Amino acid sequence: MSYIQLVHQVLRKLSHAEPPTFDRIYRDVEPIEAKPNHIRYKLHVDHCHGNRNQRLHGALIASMVDTLTTIVLVTESHPSPRGVSTELSVSYIRSVPVGQNVFIDCQLLREGRNLAFLAATITDEDGKLIATGKHTKYMGGESQQN
């Protein structure tokens, strides 16, 4: 199985859980590029992703930083997201209206014995920066990379 197929499988399992969970919000997120330590996703911003101003909701951006960076840690030997978040921060640069596409680039910066350091960059169709995120996960001594 290729890495992008593994990512598709993990994202589908999360977003289509029974009974439905909060992760169903990722049903519209599509992995478009994947290699170990880096995944690029695409999301068409629909009305259900927006706030009352018809802009991509900031809480969804924060949730994407959390969940989509975690998927970068998925490997063949660990096919499900793991660890627990210890820190999450998002910097919002500009808004994006409903109807546009956004791209979410997630990467593993470093993984040690106990902690993984991840980052996300969200851009619009023109490559303009929408938000950046940093995410630290406690891995409980389960280092698999770096």
PDB file of C-alpha atoms in Angstrom:
ATOM      1  CA  MET A   1       0.000   0.000   0.000  1.00  0.00           C
ATOM      2  CA  SER A   2       1.373   3.422  -0.910  1.00  0.00           C
ATOM      3  CA  TYR A   3       1.709   6.110   1.754  1.00  0.00           C
ATOM      4  CA  ILE A   4      -1.045   8.270   0.221  1.00  0.00           C
ATOM      5  CA  GLN A   5      -3.382   5.241   0.202  1.00  0.00           C
ATOM      6  CA  LEU A   6      -2.604   4.730   3.891  1.00  0.00           C
ATOM      7  CA  VAL A   7      -3.387   8.402   4.583  1.00  0.00           C
ATOM      8  CA  HIS A   8      -6.673   8.144   2.635  1.00  0.00           C
ATOM      9  CA  GLN A   9      -7.589   5.038   4.630  1.00  0.00           C
ATOM     10  CA  VAL A  10      -6.825   6.662   8.000  1.00  0.00           C
ATOM     11  CA  LEU A  11      -8.722   9.858   7.145  1.00  0.00           C
ATOM     12  CA  ARG A  12     -11.735   7.881   5.926  1.00  0.00           C
ATOM     13  CA  LYS A  13     -11.745   5.739   9.063  1.00  0.00           C
ATOM     14  CA  LEU A  14     -11.672   8.869  11.241  1.00  0.00           C
ATOM     15  CA  SER A  15     -14.327  10.784   9.323  1.00  0.00           C
ATOM     16  CA  HIS A  16     -16.753   7.887   8.854  1.00  0.00           C
ATOM     17  CA  ALA A  17     -16.647   6.385  12.362  1.00  0.00           C
ATOM     18  CA  GLU A  18     -19.802   4.773  13.728  1.00  0.00           C
ATOM     19  CA  PRO A  19     -21.406   6.198  15.680  1.00  0.00           C
ATOM     20  CA  PRO A  20     -20.508   9.529  14.043  1.00  0.00           C
ATOM     21  CA  THR A  21     -17.971  11.602  15.968  1.00  0.00           C
ATOM     22  CA  PHE A  22     -16.642  15.148  15.744  1.00  0.00           C
ATOM     23  CA  ASP A  23     -14.123  13.885  13.173  1.00  0.00           C
ATOM     24  CA  ARG A  24     -16.901  13.731  10.562  1.00  0.00           C
ATOM     25  CA  ILE A  25     -15.897  17.339   9.755  1.00  0.00           C
ATOM     26  CA  TYR A  26     -12.945  15.862   7.840  1.00  0.00           C
ATOM     27  CA  ARG A  27     -15.123  14.134   5.237  1.00  0.00           C
ATOM     28  CA  ASP A  28     -14.435  16.965   2.791  1.00  0.00           C
ATOM     29  CA  VAL A  29     -10.661  16.993   3.355  1.00  0.00           C
ATOM     30  CA  GLU A  30      -8.727  15.280   0.579  1.00  0.00           C
ATOM     31  CA  PRO A  31      -5.084  14.209   0.828  1.00  0.00           C
ATOM     32  CA  ILE A  32      -3.519  15.235  -2.484  1.00  0.00           C
ATOM     33  CA  GLU A  33       0.149  14.551  -1.794  1.00  0.00           C
ATOM     34  CA  ALA A  34       1.788  12.374   0.829  1.00  0.00           C
ATOM     35  CA  LYS A  35       5.221  11.157   1.712  1.00  0.00           C
ATOM     36  CA  PRO A  36       6.676  10.245   5.085  1.00  0.00           C
ATOM     37  CA  ASN A  37       6.873  13.344   7.313  1.00  0.00           C
ATOM     38  CA  HIS A  38       4.753  15.509   4.964  1.00  0.00           C
ATOM     39  CA  ILE A  39       1.124  15.488   3.789  1.00  0.00           C
ATOM     40  CA  ARG A  40      -0.695  18.076   1.667  1.00  0.00           C
ATOM     41  CA  TYR A  41      -4.482  18.241   1.895  1.00  0.00           C
ATOM     42  CA  LYS A  42      -7.151  20.163   0.014  1.00  0.00           C
ATOM     43  CA  LEU A  43     -10.453  21.419   1.395  1.00  0.00           C
ATOM     44  CA  HIS A  44     -13.180  23.107  -0.618  1.00  0.00           C
ATOM     45  CA  VAL A  45     -14.628  25.579   1.878  1.00  0.00           C
ATOM     46  CA  ASP A  46     -18.375  24.964   1.933  1.00  0.00           C
ATOM     47  CA  HIS A  47     -21.073  26.689   4.002  1.00  0.00           C
ATOM     48  CA  CYS A  48     -20.795  24.010   6.706  1.00  0.00           C
ATOM     49  CA  HIS A  49     -17.122  25.013   7.203  1.00  0.00           C
ATOM     50  CA  GLY A  50     -17.900  28.699   7.567  1.00  0.00           C
ATOM     51  CA  ASN A  51     -18.771  31.086  10.323  1.00  0.00           C
ATOM     52  CA  ARG A  52     -21.670  33.533  10.271  1.00  0.00           C
ATOM     53  CA  ASN A  53     -19.557  35.865   8.100  1.00  0.00           C
ATOM     54  CA  GLN A  54     -19.261  33.162   5.422  1.00  0.00           C
ATOM     55  CA  ARG A  55     -15.533  32.712   6.084  1.00  0.00           C
ATOM     56  CA  LEU A  56     -13.637  29.542   7.001  1.00  0.00           C
ATOM     57  CA  HIS A  57     -14.226  29.116  10.743  1.00  0.00           C
ATOM     58  CA  GLY A  58     -11.148  29.576  12.938  1.00  0.00           C
ATOM     59  CA  ALA A  59     -12.109  26.649  15.146  1.00  0.00           C
ATOM     60  CA  LEU A  60     -12.079  24.370  12.099  1.00  0.00           C
ATOM     61  CA  ILE A  61      -8.605  25.642  11.226  1.00  0.00           C
ATOM     62  CA  ALA A  62      -7.386  24.824  14.753  1.00  0.00           C
ATOM     63  CA  SER A  63      -8.992  21.394  14.615  1.00  0.00           C
ATOM     64  CA  MET A  64      -7.367  20.703  11.232  1.00  0.00           C
ATOM     65  CA  VAL A  65      -3.961  21.642  12.652  1.00  0.00           C
ATOM     66  CA  ASP A  66      -4.536  19.159  15.485  1.00  0.00           C
ATOM     67  CA  THR A  67      -5.895  16.203  13.531  1.00  0.00           C
ATOM     68  CA  LEU A  68      -4.215  16.560  10.148  1.00  0.00           C
ATOM     69  CA  THR A  69      -0.738  17.031  11.590  1.00  0.00           C
ATOM     70  CA  THR A  70      -1.297  13.957  13.764  1.00  0.00           C
ATOM     71  CA  ILE A  71      -1.915  11.865  10.652  1.00  0.00           C
ATOM     72  CA  VAL A  72       1.668  12.656   9.563  1.00  0.00           C
ATOM     73  CA  LEU A  73       2.738  10.296  12.365  1.00  0.00           C
ATOM     74  CA  VAL A  74       0.921   7.372  10.728  1.00  0.00           C
ATOM     75  CA  THR A  75       3.192   4.645   9.413  1.00  0.00           C
ATOM     76  CA  GLU A  76       2.644   1.063   8.270  1.00  0.00           C
ATOM     77  CA  SER A  77       3.677  -0.127  11.739  1.00  0.00           C
ATOM     78  CA  HIS A  78       1.407   2.444  13.462  1.00  0.00           C
ATOM     79  CA  PRO A  79      -1.611   2.712  11.109  1.00  0.00           C
ATOM     80  CA  SER A  80      -3.727   4.823  13.436  1.00  0.00           C
ATOM     81  CA  PRO A  81      -3.113   8.295  14.850  1.00  0.00           C
ATOM     82  CA  ARG A  82      -1.473   8.157  18.250  1.00  0.00           C
ATOM     83  CA  GLY A  83      -0.239  10.316  21.098  1.00  0.00           C
ATOM     84  CA  VAL A  84      -1.826  13.127  23.074  1.00  0.00           C
ATOM     85  CA  SER A  85      -1.527  16.846  22.378  1.00  0.00           C
ATOM     86  CA  THR A  86       0.504  18.856  24.858  1.00  0.00           C
ATOM     87  CA  GLU A  87       0.546  22.155  22.967  1.00  0.00           C
ATOM     88  CA  LEU A  88      -1.339  23.582  20.013  1.00  0.00           C
ATOM     89  CA  SER A  89      -1.091  27.094  18.631  1.00  0.00           C
ATOM     90  CA  VAL A  90      -2.543  28.747  15.561  1.00  0.00           C
ATOM     91  CA  SER A  91      -1.717  32.116  14.037  1.00  0.00           C
ATOM     92  CA  TYR A  92      -4.511  33.470  11.843  1.00  0.00           C
ATOM     93  CA  ILE A  93      -3.211  35.679   9.041  1.00  0.00           C
ATOM     94  CA  ARG A  94      -6.214  36.287   6.771  1.00  0.00           C
ATOM     95  CA  SER A  95      -9.677  34.911   6.201  1.00  0.00           C
ATOM     96  CA  VAL A  96     -10.890  32.885   3.258  1.00  0.00           C
ATOM     97  CA  PRO A  97     -14.464  33.033   1.955  1.00  0.00           C
ATOM     98  CA  VAL A  98     -16.817  30.118   1.461  1.00  0.00           C
ATOM     99  CA  GLY A  99     -16.489  28.764  -2.069  1.00  0.00           C
ATOM    100  CA  GLN A 100     -12.693  28.725  -2.283  1.00  0.00           C
ATOM    101  CA  ASN A 101     -10.191  25.935  -1.854  1.00  0.00           C
ATOM    102  CA  VAL A 102      -7.568  25.886   0.863  1.00  0.00           C
ATOM    103  CA  PHE A 103      -4.465  23.743   1.053  1.00  0.00           C
ATOM    104  CA  ILE A 104      -3.135  22.391   4.320  1.00  0.00           C
ATOM    105  CA  ASP A 105       0.537  21.387   4.379  1.00  0.00           C
ATOM    106  CA  CYS A 106       1.453  19.319   7.421  1.00  0.00           C
ATOM    107  CA  GLN A 107       4.893  18.162   8.387  1.00  0.00           C
ATOM    108  CA  LEU A 108       6.774  16.388  11.103  1.00  0.00           C
ATOM    109  CA  LEU A 109       9.591  18.651  12.241  1.00  0.00           C
ATOM    110  CA  ARG A 110      11.108  16.240  14.745  1.00  0.00           C
ATOM    111  CA  GLU A 111      10.148  13.115  16.631  1.00  0.00           C
ATOM    112  CA  GLY A 112      12.017  12.069  19.737  1.00  0.00           C
ATOM    113  CA  ARG A 113      11.435   9.305  22.252  1.00  0.00           C
ATOM    114  CA  ASN A 114       8.596  11.168  23.992  1.00  0.00           C
ATOM    115  CA  LEU A 115       7.598  14.189  21.906  1.00  0.00           C
ATOM    116  CA  ALA A 116       6.732  14.876  18.282  1.00  0.00           C
ATOM    117  CA  PHE A 117       6.879  18.418  16.908  1.00  0.00           C
ATOM    118  CA  LEU A 118       4.550  19.122  13.981  1.00  0.00           C
ATOM    119  CA  ALA A 119       3.633  22.148  11.887  1.00  0.00           C
ATOM    120  CA  ALA A 120       0.904  23.157   9.460  1.00  0.00           C
ATOM    121  CA  THR A 121       0.604  25.911   6.882  1.00  0.00           C
ATOM    122  CA  ILE A 122      -2.791  26.776   5.392  1.00  0.00           C
ATOM    123  CA  THR A 123      -2.839  28.691   2.102  1.00  0.00           C
ATOM    124  CA  ASP A 124      -5.508  29.748  -0.379  1.00  0.00           C
ATOM    125  CA  GLU A 125      -5.721  28.978  -4.107  1.00  0.00           C
ATOM    126  CA  ASP A 126      -3.273  31.807  -4.868  1.00  0.00           C
ATOM    127  CA  GLY A 127      -0.741  30.558  -2.358  1.00  0.00           C
ATOM    128  CA  LYS A 128      -1.496  33.367   0.101  1.00  0.00           C
ATOM    129  CA  LEU A 129      -0.991  32.447   3.723  1.00  0.00           C
ATOM    130  CA  ILE A 130      -4.211  31.934   5.707  1.00  0.00           C
ATOM    131  CA  ALA A 131      -2.843  30.468   8.956  1.00  0.00           C
ATOM    132  CA  THR A 132       0.063  28.623  10.491  1.00  0.00           C
ATOM    133  CA  GLY A 133      -0.022  26.094  13.291  1.00  0.00           C
ATOM    134  CA  LYS A 134       2.363  24.373  15.650  1.00  0.00           C
ATOM    135  CA  HIS A 135       1.515  21.141  17.418  1.00  0.00           C
ATOM    136  CA  THR A 136       3.405  19.161  20.046  1.00  0.00           C
ATOM    137  CA  LYS A 137       2.351  15.611  20.883  1.00  0.00           C
ATOM    138  CA  TYR A 138       3.427  13.402  23.742  1.00  0.00           C
ATOM    139  CA  MET A 139       4.177  10.014  22.240  1.00  0.00           C
ATOM    140  CA  GLY A 140       4.885   8.035  25.394  1.00  0.00           C
ATOM    141  CA  GLY A 141       8.231   6.679  24.285  1.00  0.00           C
ATOM    142  CA  GLU A 142       6.948   5.241  20.964  1.00  0.00           C
ATOM    143  CA  SER A 143       9.503   6.869  18.629  1.00  0.00           C
ATOM    144  CA  GLN A 144       9.356   5.465  15.107  1.00  0.00           C
ATOM    145  CA  GLN A 145      11.169   8.128  13.085  1.00  0.00           C
ATOM    146  CA  ASN A 146      14.180  10.483  13.259  1.00  0.00           C
TER     147      ASN A 146
END
